[in-house]
Amino acid sequence: MIHIRRDVCGYCGACVSVCPRGALELIDAYLTVDETLCKDKCKICQMVCPLGAIVWEEK
Amino acid sequence: MKEAYDCLVIGGGPGGALAAKTAAEKGLSVLLIEKRPAIGAPVRCAEGIGKEALAEFIEPDPKWVAADLDKAILIGPDGTKFTIGGDHAGGKVGYVLDRKVFDRELVWQAAEAGAEVQVHARASAPIMIDGKVSGAIIHQHGQTYEVRAKVVIAADGVESKFAKWAGINTTVPLAELETCAQYILNDIDIDERANLFYFSFDAAPWGYIWVFPKGHRCANVGIGIAGTKSGDGHRAKDYLDRFIAREFPNGKITELIVGGVSACKPLESTVADNLIVVGDAARLSDPITGGGIYNAMYTGRLAGEVAADAIKNGDTSRKALMIYDKTWREGSLGHALARNYAVKEAFIKMDDNKLNSIIHSMSDLSLDDISVKALVKEIFKANPWLALELPRLLRAL
Ligand SMILES: Cc1cc2nc3c(=O)[nH]c(=O)nc-3n(C[C@H](O)[C@H](O)[C@H](O)COP(=O)(O)OP(=O)(O)OC[C@H]3O[C@@H](n4cnc5c(N)ncnc54)[C@H](O)[C@@H]3O)c2cc1C
Ligand code: SF4
Ligand code: SF4
């Protein structure tokens, strides 16, 4: 499962712009993921983040 | 917030501000919404802009001009330098802005022109009627509003969700998204009148490092690398930390910002029925420099003008708004973007040996014209082998 480290995220939107599913959005002070849209788990967002704020937790 | 406006502008960056200001000046009722609580913060920008480009929109004001520059210095992987401008620049070249203040000034101007401004107000979806954008659902302070508009201008920046919700594919290919990190560094030895650009595949793969002075012993020091080159242990911030340890080990970090800049082609179409997309949301930042302030202001203003005309004529269909797309695409902005995309494709993948030999060939030259076109022409002149490798690019110049 995708996990956003709020203490690391810089609220920049880089990940939002590359997510092919439109699953990510900056809402108020936070990056938010819609798990129902993030189906294929492509991990593009995890790669692109300049800070490494997105990590994967295997279920 | 009212229930209906002529024009709804989503996003309070330079694109949205110019759109709202222009539309209001043309007599439209305008609502501009910005989802962040403060305009312009956190900053996502190195804040550089050409003097002539800025002058098209606004008189420079010491309140938001942080530094006045007369040259740009390109630095190759082995440290060889090539200077553009300097004594020959005739007072031109550029400024480094203070965008927190600059962006706010632009929004204030929109408000003064008559636009209603709402902050901490986020669009979460378009209102679609018969498949056409007809307004937006807006959330503010725990309330939800349905706001109708004859024309919606999507100026929501790099995220570009609004046009996506309306059915336009705005996703940036990973390889064409420059992922960026930047510090404000204080107490460093710099030439306060020069922008520095460091090119090196090893130090900044498929991107570059910049040092943009912000005043006395202070600069924006940042990096952009291609999304495909980013990953654990080699993210934008990792590369930046390495660069700073080498070049400015005693610099004091007083701000960290991050961001993404698209270096892809513009959206195939920047209009739909009742919808115009401007600035970063339309993927209009420059594929080489990443610069997008001017492009956002230019397309924002144009969108405001086109929206006003269309509403006056009672036709806000895609066909009627197409004049917006055609005007920027076939004008100098569209041409510069297309050319710079081709230049980027040609140069981005060069290894450090090639980059070194190009910068060596240039180091004795002096160039007054700071445009990409002039620079690339000189590079071709000094490196005849490039014409063989990149014949299409040479023809396109
Ligand atoms: C690290 C970095 C360095 C850069 N350096 C330069 C430079 O030196 N020179 C230059 O010219 N350009 C530079 N750029 C690019 C420049 O910052 C952008 O091109 C410019 O800000 C684009 O303006 P805009 O109005 O299109 O979007 P933005 O300025 O991004 O504004 C969009 C606004 O929309 C808001 N928004 C988004 N979604 C919603 C929603 N659903 N509802 C309400 N509001 C919403 C956002 O909060 C944001 O405030 C840089 C970018 C980065 C990331
Ligand atoms: S790219 Fe990283 S820092 Fe930027 S919004 Fe996404 S998770 Fe946060
Ligand atoms: S894993 Fe892929 S689909 Fe899921 S949020 Fe990240 S970029 Fe989007």
Short mmCIF file of C-alpha atoms and ligand atoms in Angstrom, two decimals:
data_model
loop_
_atom_site.label_atom_id
_atom_site.label_comp_id
_atom_site.label_asym_id
_atom_site.label_seq_id
_atom_site.Cartn_x
_atom_site.Cartn_y
_atom_site.Cartn_z
CA MET A 1 0.00 0.00 0.00
CA ILE A 2 1.14 3.50 -0.75
CA HIS A 3 2.14 5.47 2.31
CA ILE A 4 2.77 9.21 2.32
CA ARG A 5 5.24 10.42 4.90
CA ARG A 6 3.64 13.69 5.84
CA ASP A 7 6.70 14.71 7.81
CA VAL A 8 8.78 14.51 4.61
CA CYS A 9 6.38 15.72 1.88
CA GLY A 10 7.03 19.28 0.67
CA TYR A 11 3.56 19.78 -0.86
CA CYS A 12 4.94 20.37 -4.35
CA GLY A 13 2.67 18.48 -6.75
CA ALA A 14 5.40 16.80 -8.80
CA CYS A 15 3.89 13.37 -8.09
CA VAL A 16 0.39 14.62 -8.89
CA SER A 17 1.43 15.70 -12.39
CA VAL A 18 2.84 12.30 -13.38
CA CYS A 19 0.26 9.98 -11.81
CA PRO A 20 -1.38 8.28 -14.79
CA ARG A 21 -4.48 7.42 -12.74
CA GLY A 22 -5.18 10.85 -11.31
CA ALA A 23 -5.10 9.22 -7.88
CA LEU A 24 -3.11 11.93 -6.11
CA GLU A 25 -4.19 15.40 -5.05
CA LEU A 26 -2.94 18.15 -2.78
CA ILE A 27 -5.77 18.81 -0.37
CA ASP A 28 -5.30 21.44 2.29
CA ALA A 29 -1.84 20.99 3.69
CA TYR A 30 -1.48 17.37 2.54
CA LEU A 31 -0.92 15.07 -0.36
CA THR A 32 -3.82 12.63 -0.50
CA VAL A 33 -4.11 9.34 -2.37
CA ASP A 34 -7.35 7.82 -3.61
CA GLU A 35 -6.60 4.10 -3.24
CA THR A 36 -9.55 3.17 -5.42
CA LEU A 37 -7.97 4.96 -8.39
CA CYS A 38 -4.39 3.83 -7.76
CA LYS A 39 -4.98 0.35 -9.16
CA ASP A 40 -1.88 -0.71 -11.04
CA LYS A 41 0.56 0.48 -8.35
CA CYS A 42 2.97 1.76 -10.96
CA LYS A 43 5.10 3.49 -8.30
CA ILE A 44 5.88 6.39 -10.61
CA CYS A 45 5.02 8.78 -7.79
CA GLN A 46 7.45 7.01 -5.49
CA MET A 47 10.26 7.47 -8.03
CA VAL A 48 9.63 11.09 -8.91
CA CYS A 49 9.37 12.61 -5.45
CA PRO A 50 12.32 14.97 -4.88
CA LEU A 51 12.31 14.15 -1.16
CA GLY A 52 11.34 10.49 -0.97
CA ALA A 53 8.08 11.18 0.82
CA ILE A 54 6.19 8.26 -0.78
CA VAL A 55 7.02 4.78 0.43
CA TRP A 56 5.53 1.37 -0.12
CA GLU A 57 4.16 -0.80 2.62
CA GLU A 58 3.63 -4.37 1.41
CA LYS A 59 0.34 -5.69 2.77
CA MET B 1 -19.21 33.58 -3.12
CA LYS B 2 -22.09 33.97 -5.57
CA GLU B 3 -23.82 31.16 -7.42
CA ALA B 4 -22.76 32.27 -10.88
CA TYR B 5 -20.09 34.34 -12.63
CA ASP B 6 -19.15 35.04 -16.20
CA CYS B 7 -15.70 33.66 -15.58
CA LEU B 8 -14.27 31.33 -12.91
CA VAL B 9 -10.48 31.17 -12.61
CA ILE B 10 -8.98 28.17 -10.82
CA GLY B 11 -5.57 28.95 -9.28
CA GLY B 12 -3.93 32.13 -8.00
CA GLY B 13 -0.49 31.88 -9.64
CA PRO B 14 0.70 34.30 -12.33
CA GLY B 15 -1.47 32.62 -14.98
CA GLY B 16 -4.67 32.82 -12.95
CA ALA B 17 -3.96 36.35 -11.73
CA LEU B 18 -3.47 37.73 -15.24
CA ALA B 19 -6.55 35.86 -16.50
CA ALA B 20 -8.72 37.26 -13.70
CA LYS B 21 -7.34 40.78 -14.02
CA THR B 22 -7.85 40.87 -17.78
CA ALA B 23 -11.34 39.37 -17.67
CA ALA B 24 -12.38 41.84 -14.96
CA GLU B 25 -10.94 44.78 -16.89
CA LYS B 26 -13.01 43.67 -19.86
CA GLY B 27 -16.13 43.97 -17.72
CA LEU B 28 -16.77 40.32 -16.83
CA SER B 29 -17.87 39.18 -13.38
CA VAL B 30 -14.93 37.08 -12.21
CA LEU B 31 -14.19 34.72 -9.33
CA LEU B 32 -10.60 33.61 -8.73
CA ILE B 33 -10.10 30.75 -6.28
CA GLU B 34 -6.80 29.63 -4.76
CA LYS B 35 -6.68 26.51 -2.65
CA ARG B 36 -3.71 27.49 -0.56
CA PRO B 37 -4.37 29.83 2.36
CA ALA B 38 -1.72 32.30 1.19
CA ILE B 39 -1.03 33.36 -2.40
CA GLY B 40 2.42 32.32 -3.59
CA ALA B 41 3.46 30.23 -0.59
CA PRO B 42 5.18 27.88 -0.43
CA VAL B 43 7.16 29.11 -3.46
CA ARG B 44 7.86 26.55 -6.18
CA CYS B 45 10.26 28.53 -8.30
CA ALA B 46 13.84 29.74 -8.86
CA GLU B 47 12.27 33.14 -9.58
CA GLY B 48 14.27 34.14 -12.67
CA ILE B 49 12.67 36.16 -15.48
CA GLY B 50 13.95 38.17 -18.45
CA LYS B 51 13.65 41.94 -18.14
CA GLU B 52 11.99 42.41 -21.49
CA ALA B 53 9.52 39.61 -20.84
CA LEU B 54 8.51 41.07 -17.49
CA ALA B 55 8.12 44.56 -18.94
CA GLU B 56 5.28 43.33 -21.12
CA PHE B 57 3.15 43.02 -18.00
CA ILE B 58 4.36 45.10 -15.11
CA GLU B 59 6.85 47.77 -14.10
CA PRO B 60 9.64 46.32 -11.95
CA ASP B 61 9.17 47.23 -8.30
CA PRO B 62 11.88 46.98 -5.62
CA LYS B 63 9.26 45.37 -3.37
CA TRP B 64 9.52 42.15 -5.36
CA VAL B 65 12.73 42.43 -7.39
CA ALA B 66 15.34 40.61 -5.32
CA ALA B 67 18.27 40.95 -7.72
CA ASP B 68 19.15 42.66 -10.99
CA LEU B 69 21.34 40.53 -13.27
CA ASP B 70 23.49 41.42 -16.24
CA LYS B 71 24.86 38.05 -17.20
CA ALA B 72 24.33 34.32 -17.30
CA ILE B 73 27.26 31.92 -16.94
CA LEU B 74 27.06 28.38 -18.28
CA ILE B 75 29.43 25.96 -16.55
CA GLY B 76 30.43 22.63 -18.04
CA PRO B 77 31.13 19.39 -16.20
CA ASP B 78 34.86 20.18 -15.88
CA GLY B 79 34.24 23.73 -14.65
CA THR B 80 34.83 25.54 -17.95
CA LYS B 81 32.70 28.68 -18.13
CA PHE B 82 30.91 30.49 -20.89
CA THR B 83 29.46 33.93 -20.19
CA ILE B 84 26.48 35.50 -21.91
CA GLY B 85 25.72 39.17 -21.45
CA GLY B 86 27.91 41.10 -19.04
CA ASP B 87 29.25 44.40 -20.35
CA HIS B 88 27.54 43.81 -23.70
CA ALA B 89 24.09 43.25 -22.27
CA GLY B 90 23.12 46.93 -22.31
CA GLY B 91 21.16 46.76 -19.07
CA LYS B 92 19.12 43.79 -20.28
CA VAL B 93 19.21 40.14 -19.11
CA GLY B 94 17.02 39.55 -16.07
CA TYR B 95 15.74 39.74 -12.55
CA VAL B 96 15.38 37.31 -9.72
CA LEU B 97 12.01 37.97 -8.13
CA ASP B 98 10.62 37.49 -4.69
CA ARG B 99 7.65 35.46 -5.81
CA LYS B 100 5.80 35.44 -2.53
CA VAL B 101 5.45 39.19 -2.93
CA PHE B 102 5.21 39.19 -6.73
CA ASP B 103 2.39 36.64 -6.96
CA ARG B 104 0.46 38.50 -4.28
CA GLU B 105 0.89 41.78 -6.14
CA LEU B 106 -0.54 40.21 -9.30
CA VAL B 107 -3.57 38.89 -7.41
CA TRP B 108 -4.06 42.27 -5.75
CA GLN B 109 -4.12 43.83 -9.19
CA ALA B 110 -6.79 41.35 -10.25
CA ALA B 111 -8.82 42.24 -7.17
CA GLU B 112 -8.40 45.95 -7.86
CA ALA B 113 -9.62 45.39 -11.40
CA GLY B 114 -12.83 44.02 -9.92
CA ALA B 115 -12.29 40.26 -9.62
CA GLU B 116 -13.56 38.53 -6.48
CA VAL B 117 -10.76 36.54 -4.85
CA GLN B 118 -11.29 33.60 -2.48
CA VAL B 119 -8.34 31.87 -0.81
CA HIS B 120 -8.26 28.49 0.88
CA ALA B 121 -10.97 27.66 -1.67
CA ARG B 122 -10.42 24.47 -3.62
CA ALA B 123 -12.15 23.22 -6.74
CA SER B 124 -12.75 19.48 -6.38
CA ALA B 125 -14.61 18.79 -9.62
CA PRO B 126 -16.06 20.53 -12.63
CA ILE B 127 -19.83 20.82 -12.95
CA MET B 128 -20.53 19.08 -16.25
CA ILE B 129 -23.77 19.68 -18.15
CA ASP B 130 -24.27 17.79 -21.43
CA GLY B 131 -20.58 16.90 -21.32
CA LYS B 132 -19.56 20.54 -21.08
CA VAL B 133 -17.79 22.34 -18.25
CA SER B 134 -20.30 24.68 -16.63
CA GLY B 135 -18.67 25.62 -13.34
CA ALA B 136 -17.03 23.92 -10.39
CA ILE B 137 -17.65 22.39 -7.00
CA ILE B 138 -15.72 24.49 -4.50
CA HIS B 139 -14.81 23.75 -0.90
CA GLN B 140 -13.97 26.50 1.54
CA HIS B 141 -13.88 26.59 5.34
CA GLY B 142 -15.84 23.35 5.62
CA GLN B 143 -18.60 24.46 3.21
CA THR B 144 -19.30 23.19 -0.29
CA TYR B 145 -20.46 25.53 -3.04
CA GLU B 146 -21.69 24.94 -6.57
CA VAL B 147 -20.52 27.83 -8.71
CA ARG B 148 -21.64 28.19 -12.31
CA ALA B 149 -19.59 30.04 -14.93
CA LYS B 150 -19.86 30.68 -18.65
CA VAL B 151 -16.12 30.15 -19.03
CA VAL B 152 -13.75 28.39 -16.62
CA ILE B 153 -10.04 29.17 -16.89
CA ALA B 154 -7.93 26.35 -15.47
CA ALA B 155 -4.74 27.91 -14.10
CA ASP B 156 -4.07 25.23 -11.51
CA GLY B 157 -0.38 24.86 -12.25
CA VAL B 158 1.73 21.72 -12.40
CA GLU B 159 -0.97 19.52 -10.83
CA SER B 160 -3.40 20.35 -13.67
CA LYS B 161 -6.23 18.32 -12.19
CA PHE B 162 -9.13 20.47 -13.33
CA ALA B 163 -8.63 19.91 -17.07
CA LYS B 164 -8.00 16.24 -16.32
CA TRP B 165 -11.33 15.96 -14.53
CA ALA B 166 -12.94 17.57 -17.57
CA GLY B 167 -11.52 14.84 -19.80
CA ILE B 168 -8.24 16.31 -21.08
CA ASN B 169 -5.15 14.16 -20.59
CA THR B 170 -2.71 16.38 -18.69
CA THR B 171 -0.44 13.62 -17.32
CA VAL B 172 3.24 14.45 -17.79
CA PRO B 173 5.44 11.54 -18.96
CA LEU B 174 7.82 10.65 -16.13
CA ALA B 175 10.93 11.29 -18.25
CA GLU B 176 9.65 14.78 -19.05
CA LEU B 177 8.94 15.92 -15.53
CA GLU B 178 11.90 17.68 -13.98
CA THR B 179 11.85 16.92 -10.29
CA CYS B 180 13.40 19.79 -8.37
CA ALA B 181 14.80 20.79 -5.00
CA GLN B 182 16.13 24.19 -4.03
CA TYR B 183 17.63 25.89 -1.01
CA ILE B 184 17.91 29.53 -0.21
CA LEU B 185 21.58 29.66 0.79
CA ASN B 186 22.90 32.56 2.83
CA ASP B 187 26.42 33.72 3.59
CA ILE B 188 27.94 32.44 0.34
CA ASP B 189 30.53 33.98 -2.02
CA ILE B 190 28.76 34.73 -5.29
CA ASP B 191 28.73 37.22 -8.11
CA GLU B 192 25.50 38.98 -7.23
CA ARG B 193 24.85 39.98 -10.87
CA ALA B 194 25.23 36.58 -12.52
CA ASN B 195 22.92 33.60 -12.87
CA LEU B 196 24.91 30.37 -12.95
CA PHE B 197 23.85 27.21 -14.77
CA TYR B 198 25.82 23.99 -14.20
CA PHE B 199 25.44 21.29 -16.81
CA SER B 200 26.62 17.78 -16.08
CA PHE B 201 25.06 14.43 -16.65
CA ASP B 202 26.77 13.04 -13.57
CA ALA B 203 25.80 15.90 -11.26
CA ALA B 204 22.33 16.63 -12.68
CA PRO B 205 21.14 13.91 -15.08
CA TRP B 206 18.91 15.28 -17.83
CA GLY B 207 18.64 18.58 -16.05
CA TYR B 208 20.82 21.27 -14.54
CA ILE B 209 21.84 23.03 -11.35
CA TRP B 210 21.19 26.74 -10.92
CA VAL B 211 22.51 29.49 -8.67
CA PHE B 212 20.24 32.55 -8.89
CA PRO B 213 21.37 35.42 -6.63
CA LYS B 214 18.77 36.96 -4.38
CA GLY B 215 20.87 39.79 -3.01
CA HIS B 216 23.85 40.15 -0.72
CA ARG B 217 25.61 36.78 -0.24
CA CYS B 218 22.33 34.97 -0.82
CA ALA B 219 20.97 32.82 -3.67
CA ASN B 220 18.42 30.27 -4.77
CA VAL B 221 20.55 27.17 -5.32
CA GLY B 222 18.59 24.35 -6.89
CA ILE B 223 18.48 21.39 -9.22
CA GLY B 224 16.10 19.71 -11.60
CA ILE B 225 16.60 16.14 -12.84
CA ALA B 226 14.43 13.97 -15.06
CA GLY B 227 11.81 11.92 -13.23
CA THR B 228 13.24 8.72 -14.66
CA LYS B 229 16.63 9.50 -13.08
CA SER B 230 15.14 9.88 -9.62
CA GLY B 231 14.96 7.18 -6.96
CA ASP B 232 16.12 6.19 -3.52
CA GLY B 233 19.57 7.63 -2.79
CA HIS B 234 19.61 9.69 -5.99
CA ARG B 235 16.73 12.09 -5.67
CA ALA B 236 16.86 15.80 -6.52
CA LYS B 237 17.63 16.63 -2.91
CA ASP B 238 20.47 14.06 -2.77
CA TYR B 239 22.13 15.57 -5.85
CA LEU B 240 21.66 19.07 -4.48
CA ASP B 241 23.21 18.17 -1.12
CA ARG B 242 26.23 16.74 -2.94
CA PHE B 243 26.62 19.88 -5.03
CA ILE B 244 26.38 22.14 -2.01
CA ALA B 245 28.87 20.10 -0.02
CA ARG B 246 31.29 20.65 -2.90
CA GLU B 247 30.62 24.27 -3.91
CA PHE B 248 29.18 25.99 -0.85
CA PRO B 249 30.15 23.90 2.17
CA ASN B 250 29.74 26.88 4.51
CA GLY B 251 26.42 28.11 3.11
CA LYS B 252 23.55 28.42 5.54
CA ILE B 253 20.25 26.94 4.44
CA THR B 254 17.33 29.19 5.30
CA GLU B 255 14.64 27.65 3.11
CA LEU B 256 13.94 24.36 1.33
CA ILE B 257 11.50 24.18 -1.52
CA VAL B 258 10.59 21.37 -3.91
CA GLY B 259 8.64 21.21 -7.11
CA GLY B 260 8.01 19.70 -10.50
CA VAL B 261 8.38 21.39 -13.89
CA SER B 262 7.10 19.84 -17.06
CA ALA B 263 9.51 19.69 -20.01
CA CYS B 264 7.05 17.96 -22.33
CA LYS B 265 5.10 19.21 -25.31
CA PRO B 266 2.11 21.46 -24.58
CA LEU B 267 -1.35 19.87 -24.31
CA GLU B 268 -2.67 18.86 -27.70
CA SER B 269 -5.58 21.21 -27.19
CA THR B 270 -5.74 23.92 -24.55
CA VAL B 271 -9.47 24.58 -24.96
CA ALA B 272 -12.72 22.64 -24.62
CA ASP B 273 -16.32 23.80 -24.49
CA ASN B 274 -16.43 26.62 -21.90
CA LEU B 275 -12.87 25.79 -20.76
CA ILE B 276 -9.46 27.40 -21.33
CA VAL B 277 -6.25 25.96 -19.87
CA VAL B 278 -3.30 28.31 -19.19
CA GLY B 279 0.26 28.30 -17.88
CA ASP B 280 1.78 25.22 -16.26
CA ALA B 281 -1.61 23.49 -16.33
CA ALA B 282 -1.40 23.57 -20.14
CA ARG B 283 2.20 22.27 -19.90
CA LEU B 284 3.64 25.51 -21.23
CA SER B 285 6.82 25.84 -19.21
CA ASP B 286 9.96 25.98 -21.31
CA PRO B 287 11.38 22.49 -22.01
CA ILE B 288 14.97 23.73 -21.65
CA THR B 289 15.00 26.32 -18.94
CA GLY B 290 11.87 25.27 -17.07
CA GLY B 291 10.85 28.93 -17.09
CA GLY B 292 7.11 29.37 -16.98
CA ILE B 293 6.29 32.67 -15.27
CA TYR B 294 6.15 34.64 -18.50
CA ASN B 295 4.33 31.86 -20.37
CA ALA B 296 1.69 31.70 -17.63
CA MET B 297 1.18 35.47 -17.61
CA TYR B 298 1.03 35.63 -21.39
CA THR B 299 -1.51 32.82 -21.76
CA GLY B 300 -3.46 34.03 -18.71
CA ARG B 301 -3.94 37.45 -20.24
CA LEU B 302 -4.82 35.97 -23.62
CA ALA B 303 -7.37 33.65 -22.00
CA GLY B 304 -9.01 36.60 -20.24
CA GLU B 305 -9.31 38.46 -23.52
CA VAL B 306 -10.67 35.48 -25.44
CA ALA B 307 -13.17 34.65 -22.67
CA ALA B 308 -14.47 38.23 -22.70
CA ASP B 309 -14.92 38.25 -26.47
CA ALA B 310 -16.59 34.84 -26.49
CA ILE B 311 -19.03 35.78 -23.74
CA LYS B 312 -19.85 39.04 -25.49
CA ASN B 313 -20.60 37.08 -28.66
CA GLY B 314 -22.70 34.54 -26.76
CA ASP B 315 -20.61 31.60 -27.96
CA THR B 316 -18.17 29.90 -25.57
CA SER B 317 -17.94 26.61 -27.47
CA ARG B 318 -14.62 24.92 -28.09
CA LYS B 319 -14.73 26.26 -31.61
CA ALA B 320 -15.19 29.84 -30.44
CA LEU B 321 -12.39 29.54 -27.85
CA MET B 322 -10.02 27.92 -30.35
CA ILE B 323 -8.63 31.34 -31.22
CA TYR B 324 -6.84 31.21 -27.85
CA ASP B 325 -5.07 27.96 -28.72
CA LYS B 326 -4.22 29.15 -32.21
CA THR B 327 -2.88 32.52 -31.06
CA TRP B 328 -0.28 31.23 -28.60
CA ARG B 329 0.59 28.12 -30.61
CA GLU B 330 1.18 29.91 -33.89
CA GLY B 331 2.76 32.95 -32.27
CA SER B 332 6.25 33.41 -30.89
CA LEU B 333 5.50 31.49 -27.68
CA GLY B 334 4.43 28.36 -29.54
CA HIS B 335 7.39 28.54 -31.87
CA ALA B 336 9.86 29.01 -29.03
CA LEU B 337 8.37 26.06 -27.14
CA ALA B 338 8.53 23.79 -30.21
CA ARG B 339 12.11 24.80 -30.99
CA ASN B 340 13.26 24.46 -27.40
CA TYR B 341 11.64 21.05 -27.15
CA ALA B 342 13.70 19.93 -30.15
CA VAL B 343 16.85 21.44 -28.63
CA LYS B 344 16.18 19.69 -25.33
CA GLU B 345 15.65 16.34 -27.02
CA ALA B 346 18.96 16.76 -28.83
CA PHE B 347 21.14 17.90 -25.94
CA ILE B 348 19.67 16.32 -22.86
CA LYS B 349 21.15 12.90 -23.37
CA MET B 350 24.73 14.03 -24.01
CA ASP B 351 27.41 12.62 -21.76
CA ASP B 352 29.88 14.80 -19.90
CA ASN B 353 32.63 14.44 -22.54
CA LYS B 354 30.42 15.93 -25.19
CA LEU B 355 29.17 18.65 -22.88
CA ASN B 356 32.78 19.55 -22.01
CA SER B 357 33.82 19.80 -25.61
CA ILE B 358 30.85 22.05 -26.41
CA ILE B 359 31.54 24.43 -23.55
CA HIS B 360 35.29 24.47 -24.39
CA SER B 361 34.45 25.47 -27.93
CA MET B 362 32.42 28.37 -26.60
CA SER B 363 34.62 29.64 -23.83
CA ASP B 364 36.47 32.21 -25.97
CA LEU B 365 33.31 33.64 -27.45
CA SER B 366 31.20 36.39 -26.06
CA LEU B 367 27.52 36.52 -26.70
CA ASP B 368 25.25 39.45 -25.99
CA ASP B 369 22.00 37.86 -27.00
CA ILE B 370 20.73 35.67 -24.21
CA SER B 371 18.07 33.84 -26.23
CA VAL B 372 18.21 30.07 -26.62
CA LYS B 373 18.06 30.46 -30.38
CA ALA B 374 21.17 32.67 -30.50
CA LEU B 375 23.01 30.39 -28.12
CA VAL B 376 22.25 27.23 -30.05
CA LYS B 377 23.26 28.89 -33.32
CA GLU B 378 26.63 29.76 -31.79
CA ILE B 379 27.02 26.23 -30.48
CA PHE B 380 26.46 24.87 -33.98
CA LYS B 381 28.96 27.33 -35.45
CA ALA B 382 31.65 26.37 -32.97
CA ASN B 383 30.98 22.61 -33.21
CA PRO B 384 30.60 21.61 -36.86
CA TRP B 385 30.30 17.92 -35.89
CA LEU B 386 26.95 18.71 -34.28
CA ALA B 387 25.42 19.55 -37.64
CA LEU B 388 26.07 15.96 -38.69
CA GLU B 389 24.60 14.56 -35.51
CA LEU B 390 21.61 16.88 -35.33
CA PRO B 391 20.74 17.96 -38.87
CA ARG B 392 17.01 18.28 -38.17
CA LEU B 393 17.62 20.58 -35.27
CA LEU B 394 19.93 22.80 -37.30
CA ARG B 395 17.27 23.17 -39.97
CA ALA B 396 14.63 24.00 -37.37
CA LEU B 397 16.58 26.95 -35.94
C1 LIG C 1 11.89 24.43 -8.70
C2 LIG C 1 11.27 25.30 -9.75
C3 LIG C 1 12.00 26.35 -10.30
C4 LIG C 1 11.41 27.19 -11.25
N1 LIG C 1 12.13 28.25 -11.70
C5 LIG C 1 11.56 29.12 -12.57
C6 LIG C 1 12.26 30.31 -12.97
O1 LIG C 1 13.37 30.59 -12.51
N2 LIG C 1 11.66 31.13 -13.87
C7 LIG C 1 10.41 30.87 -14.37
O2 LIG C 1 9.92 31.65 -15.20
N3 LIG C 1 9.73 29.77 -13.99
C8 LIG C 1 10.26 28.89 -13.10
N4 LIG C 1 9.56 27.80 -12.68
C9 LIG C 1 8.22 27.57 -13.24
C10 LIG C 1 7.21 28.51 -12.63
O3 LIG C 1 7.21 28.41 -11.24
C11 LIG C 1 5.81 28.17 -13.17
O4 LIG C 1 5.88 28.04 -14.57
C12 LIG C 1 4.77 29.21 -12.84
O5 LIG C 1 4.55 29.32 -11.46
C13 LIG C 1 3.46 28.84 -13.54
O6 LIG C 1 2.43 29.70 -13.17
P1 LIG C 1 0.93 29.18 -13.16
O7 LIG C 1 0.10 30.35 -12.80
O8 LIG C 1 0.64 28.44 -14.39
O9 LIG C 1 0.89 28.08 -11.99
P2 LIG C 1 1.24 28.21 -10.44
O10 LIG C 1 2.10 29.37 -10.15
O11 LIG C 1 1.73 26.87 -10.04
O12 LIG C 1 -0.17 28.47 -9.76
C14 LIG C 1 -1.18 27.49 -9.72
C15 LIG C 1 -2.01 27.71 -8.48
O13 LIG C 1 -3.22 26.96 -8.56
C16 LIG C 1 -3.55 26.50 -7.28
N5 LIG C 1 -4.46 25.35 -7.42
C17 LIG C 1 -4.14 24.11 -7.89
N6 LIG C 1 -5.24 23.31 -7.90
C18 LIG C 1 -6.27 24.07 -7.42
C19 LIG C 1 -7.65 23.79 -7.19
N7 LIG C 1 -8.17 22.58 -7.44
N8 LIG C 1 -8.42 24.78 -6.68
C20 LIG C 1 -7.89 26.00 -6.40
N9 LIG C 1 -6.58 26.31 -6.61
C21 LIG C 1 -5.78 25.35 -7.12
C22 LIG C 1 -2.22 26.13 -6.67
O14 LIG C 1 -2.27 26.10 -5.27
C23 LIG C 1 -1.32 27.26 -7.21
O15 LIG C 1 -1.23 28.34 -6.31
C24 LIG C 1 10.10 26.94 -11.72
C25 LIG C 1 9.38 25.86 -11.19
C26 LIG C 1 9.94 25.06 -10.21
C27 LIG C 1 9.14 23.94 -9.63
S1 SF4 C 2 6.38 14.77 -5.05
FE1 SF4 C 2 6.90 14.24 -2.92
S2 SF4 C 2 7.13 16.22 -1.89
FE2 SF4 C 2 6.02 16.62 -3.80
S3 SF4 C 2 3.83 16.50 -3.22
FE3 SF4 C 2 4.44 14.46 -3.96
S4 SF4 C 2 5.04 13.34 -2.11
FE4 SF4 C 2 5.00 15.51 -1.55
S1 SF4 C 3 1.41 4.23 -7.80
FE1 SF4 C 3 1.00 5.08 -9.84
S2 SF4 C 3 -1.26 5.13 -9.97
FE2 SF4 C 3 -0.75 4.87 -7.79
S3 SF4 C 3 -0.72 6.95 -6.95
FE3 SF4 C 3 1.40 6.46 -7.55
S4 SF4 C 3 1.61 7.25 -9.65
FE4 SF4 C 3 -0.60 7.15 -9.18
#
